[in-house]
Short mmCIF file of C-alpha atoms in Angstrom, two decimals:
data_model
loop_
_atom_site.label_atom_id
_atom_site.label_comp_id
_atom_site.label_asym_id
_atom_site.label_seq_id
_atom_site.Cartn_x
_atom_site.Cartn_y
_atom_site.Cartn_z
CA MET A 1 27.72 6.45 10.13
CA THR A 2 28.26 5.65 6.45
CA ILE A 3 25.13 5.20 4.34
CA GLU A 4 25.13 4.04 0.73
CA VAL A 5 22.24 3.07 -1.53
CA VAL A 6 21.86 0.64 -4.45
CA ARG A 7 18.97 1.06 -6.85
CA ILE A 8 18.20 -1.99 -8.97
CA GLY A 9 15.75 -2.79 -11.74
CA GLN A 10 14.95 0.69 -12.98
CA ARG A 11 13.46 1.07 -16.44
CA LEU A 12 14.94 3.91 -18.48
CA VAL A 13 12.55 6.76 -19.40
CA ARG A 14 9.56 5.26 -17.55
CA ASP A 15 11.36 5.42 -14.20
CA ASP A 16 13.60 8.44 -14.83
CA ARG A 17 11.82 10.86 -12.51
CA VAL A 18 11.46 8.27 -9.76
CA THR A 19 15.16 7.44 -10.07
CA THR A 20 15.98 11.13 -9.70
CA HIS A 21 13.83 11.21 -6.55
CA ALA A 22 15.70 8.16 -5.21
CA ALA A 23 19.00 9.98 -5.67
CA LEU A 24 17.69 13.22 -4.12
CA VAL A 25 16.30 11.43 -1.09
CA SER A 26 19.52 9.47 -0.59
CA ARG A 27 21.49 12.72 -0.62
CA ALA A 28 19.07 14.71 1.55
CA PHE A 29 18.90 12.00 4.22
CA GLY A 30 22.64 11.56 4.56
CA ALA A 31 23.80 8.87 2.12
CA SER A 32 27.13 9.54 0.46
CA ARG A 33 26.49 7.60 -2.77
CA ILE A 34 23.87 5.81 -4.85
CA TYR A 35 24.81 2.96 -7.19
CA MET A 36 22.79 2.20 -10.30
CA ASN A 37 23.62 0.44 -13.55
CA GLU A 38 22.32 2.86 -16.09
CA THR A 39 20.99 6.33 -15.93
CA ASN A 40 19.85 9.32 -17.91
CA SER A 41 21.72 12.59 -18.09
CA GLU A 42 19.01 14.38 -16.08
CA ILE A 43 20.00 12.70 -12.83
CA LEU A 44 23.67 13.55 -13.15
CA GLN A 45 22.87 17.18 -13.97
CA VAL A 46 20.35 17.52 -11.16
CA ILE A 47 22.69 16.05 -8.55
CA ASP A 48 25.63 18.11 -9.77
CA GLY A 49 23.50 21.24 -9.47
CA MET A 50 22.33 20.24 -5.98
CA ASN A 51 25.87 19.72 -4.72
CA LYS A 52 26.97 23.10 -6.11
CA SER A 53 24.06 25.02 -4.58
CA TRP A 54 23.29 23.07 -1.42
CA GLY A 55 26.68 21.55 -0.61
CA GLY A 56 28.14 18.14 0.05
CA SER A 57 29.67 15.67 -2.39
CA PHE A 58 26.92 13.11 -2.96
CA GLU A 59 27.81 10.81 -5.85
CA VAL A 60 25.86 8.81 -8.45
CA ALA A 61 28.06 5.76 -9.22
CA LEU A 62 27.36 3.79 -12.39
CA GLU A 63 28.26 0.09 -12.12
CA ASP A 64 27.47 -2.78 -14.49
CA ASN A 65 27.20 -5.45 -11.84
CA LEU A 66 25.27 -4.33 -8.79
CA LYS A 67 25.29 -7.79 -7.19
CA ASP A 68 29.09 -7.57 -7.10
CA ILE A 69 28.80 -4.21 -5.34
CA ILE A 70 26.50 -5.75 -2.73
CA ARG A 71 28.94 -8.66 -2.20
CA GLN A 72 31.93 -6.34 -1.90
CA LYS A 73 30.15 -4.13 0.63
CA LYS A 74 29.06 -7.14 2.65
CA ASP A 75 32.65 -8.43 2.72
CA SER A 76 33.86 -5.05 3.96
CA GLY A 77 31.50 -4.97 6.94
CA TYR A 78 28.40 -3.17 5.68
CA MET A 79 25.01 -4.33 6.95
CA ILE A 80 22.91 -5.01 3.83
CA VAL A 81 19.27 -3.96 4.18
CA HIS A 82 16.87 -4.58 1.30
CA LEU A 83 13.70 -2.51 1.56
CA THR A 84 10.62 -4.44 0.42
CA MET A 85 6.97 -4.54 1.41
CA TYR A 86 7.42 -8.28 2.10
CA GLY A 87 10.12 -7.70 4.71
CA TYR A 88 10.49 -7.70 8.46
CA ALA A 89 8.55 -4.78 10.00
CA LEU A 90 10.60 -1.63 10.58
CA HIS A 91 9.68 -1.44 14.28
CA ASP A 92 10.96 -5.00 14.79
CA TYR A 93 14.15 -4.21 12.92
CA LEU A 94 14.71 -1.17 15.15
CA LYS A 95 13.85 -3.10 18.31
CA PHE A 96 16.35 -5.87 17.73
CA ASN A 97 19.24 -4.08 16.03
CA THR A 98 21.65 -1.38 16.93
CA VAL A 99 22.12 0.87 13.95
CA PRO A 100 25.37 -0.19 12.25
CA GLU A 101 28.36 2.01 11.45
CA LYS A 102 28.14 1.11 7.77
CA ILE A 103 24.94 0.32 5.96
CA LEU A 104 24.09 -0.43 2.32
CA ILE A 105 20.40 -0.02 1.51
CA VAL A 106 19.05 -1.82 -1.55
CA ILE A 107 15.88 -0.51 -3.23
CA GLY A 108 14.18 -2.00 -6.27
CA ALA A 109 12.09 -0.40 -8.99
CA SER A 110 10.43 -3.31 -10.78
CA LYS A 111 10.52 -6.95 -9.62
CA VAL A 112 13.62 -7.70 -7.57
CA PRO A 113 15.54 -10.96 -8.24
CA ARG A 114 15.12 -13.60 -5.56
CA GLU A 115 18.87 -13.62 -4.96
CA ILE A 116 18.74 -10.09 -3.50
CA TYR A 117 16.47 -11.32 -0.69
CA SER A 118 19.09 -13.91 0.25
CA MET A 119 22.06 -11.57 -0.04
CA ALA A 120 20.50 -9.06 2.35
CA ASP A 121 21.11 -9.31 6.09
CA TYR A 122 17.60 -7.96 6.52
CA ASN A 123 14.61 -7.51 4.26
CA VAL A 124 12.75 -4.64 5.93
CA SER A 125 9.34 -3.11 5.25
CA VAL A 126 7.88 0.27 6.24
CA GLY A 127 4.27 -0.93 5.85
CA LEU A 128 2.17 -3.91 4.80
CA GLN A 129 0.69 -2.47 1.63
CA PRO A 130 2.24 -1.84 -1.79
CA HIS A 131 3.89 1.57 -1.65
CA SER A 132 6.99 3.15 -3.18
CA GLU A 133 10.71 2.56 -2.89
CA ILE A 134 11.16 6.33 -2.42
CA ALA A 135 8.82 6.22 0.56
CA ALA A 136 10.57 3.17 1.99
CA LEU A 137 13.99 4.77 1.62
CA ALA A 138 12.91 8.05 3.22
CA VAL A 139 11.07 6.49 6.17
CA PHE A 140 13.89 4.02 6.84
CA LEU A 141 16.60 6.74 6.74
CA ASP A 142 14.51 9.07 8.89
CA ARG A 143 13.89 6.40 11.51
CA ILE A 144 17.39 4.90 11.78
CA GLN A 145 18.78 8.41 12.24
CA CYS A 146 15.95 9.66 14.48
CA GLY A 147 15.46 12.74 12.32
CA GLU A 148 19.17 13.63 12.39
CA GLN A 149 18.97 14.67 8.73
CA PHE A 150 18.13 18.14 10.04
CA LYS A 151 21.53 18.43 11.74
CA ARG A 152 23.68 17.07 8.94
CA GLU A 153 26.32 19.40 7.45
CA PHE A 154 26.62 19.86 3.68
CA PRO A 155 29.99 21.62 3.27
CA GLY A 156 30.50 24.06 0.42
CA ALA A 157 26.85 25.10 0.10
CA SER A 158 26.18 28.50 -1.46
CA LYS A 159 22.76 28.78 0.19
CA ARG A 160 20.88 27.41 3.15
CA ILE A 161 17.20 27.05 4.13
CA ILE A 162 15.98 28.86 7.25
CA PRO A 163 12.91 26.87 8.36
CA SER A 164 9.75 28.96 8.28
CA ARG A 165 6.16 28.26 9.23
CA THR A 166 4.68 30.59 6.65
CA GLY A 167 6.91 30.89 3.62
CA LYS A 168 10.26 30.52 1.89
CA CYS A 169 13.37 31.80 3.56
CA VAL A 170 16.80 31.06 2.04
CA SER A 171 20.06 32.69 3.09
CA ASP A 172 23.10 33.06 0.83
CA LEU A 173 26.33 31.85 2.40
CA MET B 1 -8.20 10.11 12.16
CA THR B 2 -9.12 11.20 8.63
CA ILE B 3 -6.23 11.84 6.26
CA GLU B 4 -6.60 13.28 2.77
CA VAL B 5 -3.96 14.45 0.31
CA VAL B 6 -3.88 17.10 -2.42
CA ARG B 7 -1.26 16.89 -5.15
CA ILE B 8 -0.70 20.10 -7.08
CA GLY B 9 1.42 21.13 -10.03
CA GLN B 10 2.09 17.76 -11.63
CA ARG B 11 3.19 17.66 -15.24
CA LEU B 12 1.50 14.97 -17.32
CA VAL B 13 3.77 12.22 -18.73
CA ARG B 14 6.95 13.58 -17.08
CA ASP B 15 5.50 13.14 -13.59
CA ASP B 16 3.18 10.19 -14.20
CA ARG B 17 5.18 7.59 -12.27
CA VAL B 18 5.85 9.96 -9.40
CA THR B 19 2.15 10.80 -9.24
CA THR B 20 1.36 7.07 -9.09
CA HIS B 21 3.83 6.76 -6.20
CA ALA B 22 2.13 9.69 -4.43
CA ALA B 23 -1.21 7.90 -4.68
CA LEU B 24 0.24 4.55 -3.54
CA VAL B 25 1.95 6.10 -0.54
CA SER B 26 -1.18 8.01 0.45
CA ARG B 27 -3.16 4.76 0.35
CA ALA B 28 -0.55 2.61 2.10
CA PHE B 29 -0.08 5.08 4.94
CA GLY B 30 -3.75 5.49 5.70
CA ALA B 31 -5.15 8.36 3.62
CA SER B 32 -8.65 7.82 2.26
CA ARG B 33 -8.35 10.01 -0.84
CA ILE B 34 -5.95 11.97 -3.04
CA TYR B 35 -7.10 15.00 -5.02
CA MET B 36 -5.44 16.03 -8.26
CA ASN B 37 -6.60 18.03 -11.24
CA GLU B 38 -5.61 15.82 -14.10
CA THR B 39 -4.27 12.35 -14.34
CA ASN B 40 -3.34 9.54 -16.67
CA SER B 41 -5.23 6.28 -16.92
CA GLU B 42 -2.34 4.33 -15.36
CA ILE B 43 -2.97 5.76 -11.89
CA LEU B 44 -6.66 4.91 -11.88
CA GLN B 45 -5.97 1.37 -13.08
CA VAL B 46 -3.16 0.81 -10.59
CA ILE B 47 -5.22 2.07 -7.64
CA ASP B 48 -8.27 0.09 -8.70
CA GLY B 49 -6.15 -3.07 -8.87
CA MET B 50 -4.62 -2.33 -5.46
CA ASN B 51 -7.99 -1.91 -3.79
CA LYS B 52 -9.23 -5.18 -5.32
CA SER B 53 -6.20 -7.21 -4.28
CA TRP B 54 -5.10 -5.53 -1.07
CA GLY B 55 -8.37 -4.08 0.20
CA GLY B 56 -9.76 -0.74 1.27
CA SER B 57 -11.50 1.92 -0.77
CA PHE B 58 -8.82 4.52 -1.43
CA GLU B 59 -9.98 7.04 -4.02
CA VAL B 60 -8.32 9.25 -6.64
CA ALA B 61 -10.56 12.34 -6.92
CA LEU B 62 -10.18 14.58 -9.99
CA GLU B 63 -11.05 18.22 -9.35
CA ASP B 64 -10.50 21.28 -11.53
CA ASN B 65 -9.93 23.74 -8.71
CA LEU B 66 -7.70 22.40 -5.98
CA LYS B 67 -7.54 25.69 -4.11
CA ASP B 68 -11.30 25.46 -3.65
CA ILE B 69 -10.86 21.98 -2.20
CA ILE B 70 -8.29 23.32 0.27
CA ARG B 71 -10.64 26.17 1.29
CA GLN B 72 -13.61 23.82 1.71
CA LYS B 73 -11.59 21.42 3.87
CA LYS B 74 -10.27 24.26 6.00
CA ASP B 75 -13.82 25.51 6.54
CA SER B 76 -14.91 22.04 7.63
CA GLY B 77 -12.27 21.74 10.31
CA TYR B 78 -9.32 20.06 8.60
CA MET B 79 -5.81 21.13 9.59
CA ILE B 80 -4.04 22.06 6.34
CA VAL B 81 -0.39 21.01 6.22
CA HIS B 82 1.70 21.85 3.17
CA LEU B 83 4.87 19.79 2.93
CA THR B 84 7.82 21.81 1.63
CA MET B 85 11.56 21.84 2.24
CA TYR B 86 11.21 25.51 3.26
CA GLY B 87 8.79 24.70 6.09
CA TYR B 88 8.81 24.41 9.85
CA ALA B 89 10.89 21.38 10.93
CA LEU B 90 8.89 18.19 11.46
CA HIS B 91 10.19 17.71 15.01
CA ASP B 92 9.00 21.20 15.94
CA TYR B 93 5.63 20.58 14.35
CA LEU B 94 5.28 17.37 16.38
CA LYS B 95 6.48 19.02 19.58
CA PHE B 96 3.94 21.83 19.48
CA ASN B 97 0.88 20.16 17.97
CA THR B 98 -1.44 17.39 18.91
CA VAL B 99 -2.24 15.37 15.82
CA PRO B 100 -5.63 16.58 14.54
CA GLU B 101 -8.69 14.41 13.89
CA LYS B 102 -8.86 15.62 10.28
CA ILE B 103 -5.84 16.58 8.22
CA LEU B 104 -5.38 17.62 4.59
CA ILE B 105 -1.80 17.28 3.37
CA VAL B 106 -0.76 19.33 0.35
CA ILE B 107 2.20 18.18 -1.76
CA GLY B 108 3.57 19.90 -4.84
CA ALA B 109 5.36 18.53 -7.88
CA SER B 110 6.84 21.58 -9.59
CA LYS B 111 6.88 25.11 -8.15
CA VAL B 112 4.02 25.70 -5.72
CA PRO B 113 2.06 28.99 -5.93
CA ARG B 114 2.77 31.42 -3.08
CA GLU B 115 -0.90 31.37 -2.10
CA ILE B 116 -0.64 27.74 -0.95
CA TYR B 117 1.92 28.75 1.68
CA SER B 118 -0.58 31.25 3.11
CA MET B 119 -3.57 28.91 2.94
CA ALA B 120 -1.77 26.22 4.95
CA ASP B 121 -2.00 26.17 8.74
CA TYR B 122 1.54 24.81 8.69
CA ASN B 123 4.26 24.55 6.10
CA VAL B 124 6.29 21.57 7.31
CA SER B 125 9.60 20.10 6.16
CA VAL B 126 11.15 16.67 6.73
CA GLY B 127 14.70 17.91 6.07
CA LEU B 128 16.68 20.97 5.04
CA GLN B 129 17.80 19.79 1.62
CA PRO B 130 15.90 19.43 -1.66
CA HIS B 131 14.27 16.02 -1.62
CA SER B 132 11.01 14.57 -2.94
CA GLU B 133 7.35 15.11 -2.21
CA ILE B 134 6.95 11.31 -2.01
CA ALA B 135 9.58 11.20 0.71
CA ALA B 136 8.01 14.11 2.56
CA LEU B 137 4.57 12.53 2.43
CA ALA B 138 5.79 9.15 3.64
CA VAL B 139 7.93 10.47 6.49
CA PHE B 140 5.21 12.86 7.66
CA LEU B 141 2.51 10.15 7.62
CA ASP B 142 4.79 7.65 9.35
CA ARG B 143 5.69 10.13 12.10
CA ILE B 144 2.25 11.57 12.85
CA GLN B 145 0.89 8.02 13.17
CA CYS B 146 3.94 6.62 15.00
CA GLY B 147 4.19 3.70 12.56
CA GLU B 148 0.48 2.80 12.95
CA GLN B 149 0.28 2.06 9.21
CA PHE B 150 1.27 -1.51 10.14
CA LYS B 151 -1.94 -1.95 12.15
CA ARG B 152 -4.39 -0.38 9.73
CA GLU B 153 -7.17 -2.60 8.34
CA PHE B 154 -7.87 -2.74 4.60
CA PRO B 155 -11.27 -4.46 4.40
CA GLY B 156 -12.09 -6.68 1.44
CA ALA B 157 -8.49 -7.67 0.64
CA SER B 158 -8.00 -10.93 -1.24
CA LYS B 159 -4.43 -11.34 0.03
CA ARG B 160 -2.23 -10.21 2.87
CA ILE B 161 1.52 -9.92 3.48
CA ILE B 162 3.06 -11.96 6.30
CA PRO B 163 6.24 -10.04 7.22
CA SER B 164 9.37 -12.12 6.62
CA ARG B 165 13.03 -11.48 7.26
CA THR B 166 14.24 -13.58 4.36
CA GLY B 167 11.72 -13.62 1.55
CA LYS B 168 8.18 -13.16 0.25
CA CYS B 169 5.25 -14.59 2.13
CA VAL B 170 1.70 -13.75 1.05
CA SER B 171 -1.44 -15.48 2.28
CA ASP B 172 -4.71 -15.66 0.34
CA LEU B 173 -7.75 -14.60 2.36
#
């Protein structure tokens, strides 16, 4: 399964930490790439450091025209899912769809242009109250993979977490 | 089921938006209150506006000593769950526990003091890679409630979302 993420509408500085969280969650839950159209150096440094320590080759891709990216992905067979509190309920989405081989997940920071709703194959929500695009992304990725993020390999890691009920346990590789 | 959240270690300004997301996610997924020890006026305004428009009486509680809050809750029968990437895997937590009547969920922003790991009944993780406390909170609340956030009532709302596959649909109440 190939998972990619597009983040639209972020506001520099104000949204910097949230954008970093969006990238971290994408990586941790199995996406290979996040597209955005501007960024701050923090995100690139953080992700680079994560890949070196914890493995994998997750990528932050900067693109001027994110609508073009969505169109290109749609043309090459990706299911486009836009996460929004106004969308189709997650349990209905899961009931009526098999999880696709290739999926592009669109998340918005501020107001999302109307056109994105039309471009998406599905507008999907994880709840009926205002929440957070980070929450939506995490819950959606957890549910479509049935928790498989725990089994995912991150090649090249220099350390690995050993789950522990009472404390921190990290092994060097 | 009573759900409350404690957020520790946030850094003012740098973490303001993420802290707002933590409060929004707590509210949207059924918590009644979030404790923190300092805040910015944005969060209080945002939450106040949410309650007025979308209902419910979610509360941001400012407390100087959050460890005391954790101790008090533990003494009054709450299960204390600290969400951390180093913790016990979520699927194991769910396999071996019935969901308690009262739960206090602790999330950290920056480094969490060692003592919190010992105070918690469980340290629980939603994945084995660095991610985001917002993601952890959302996935944990979604899973322990089996998606019941969609059915939760928010009394006093002036509007309500009608889920839609293709666009935005909001009804006035």
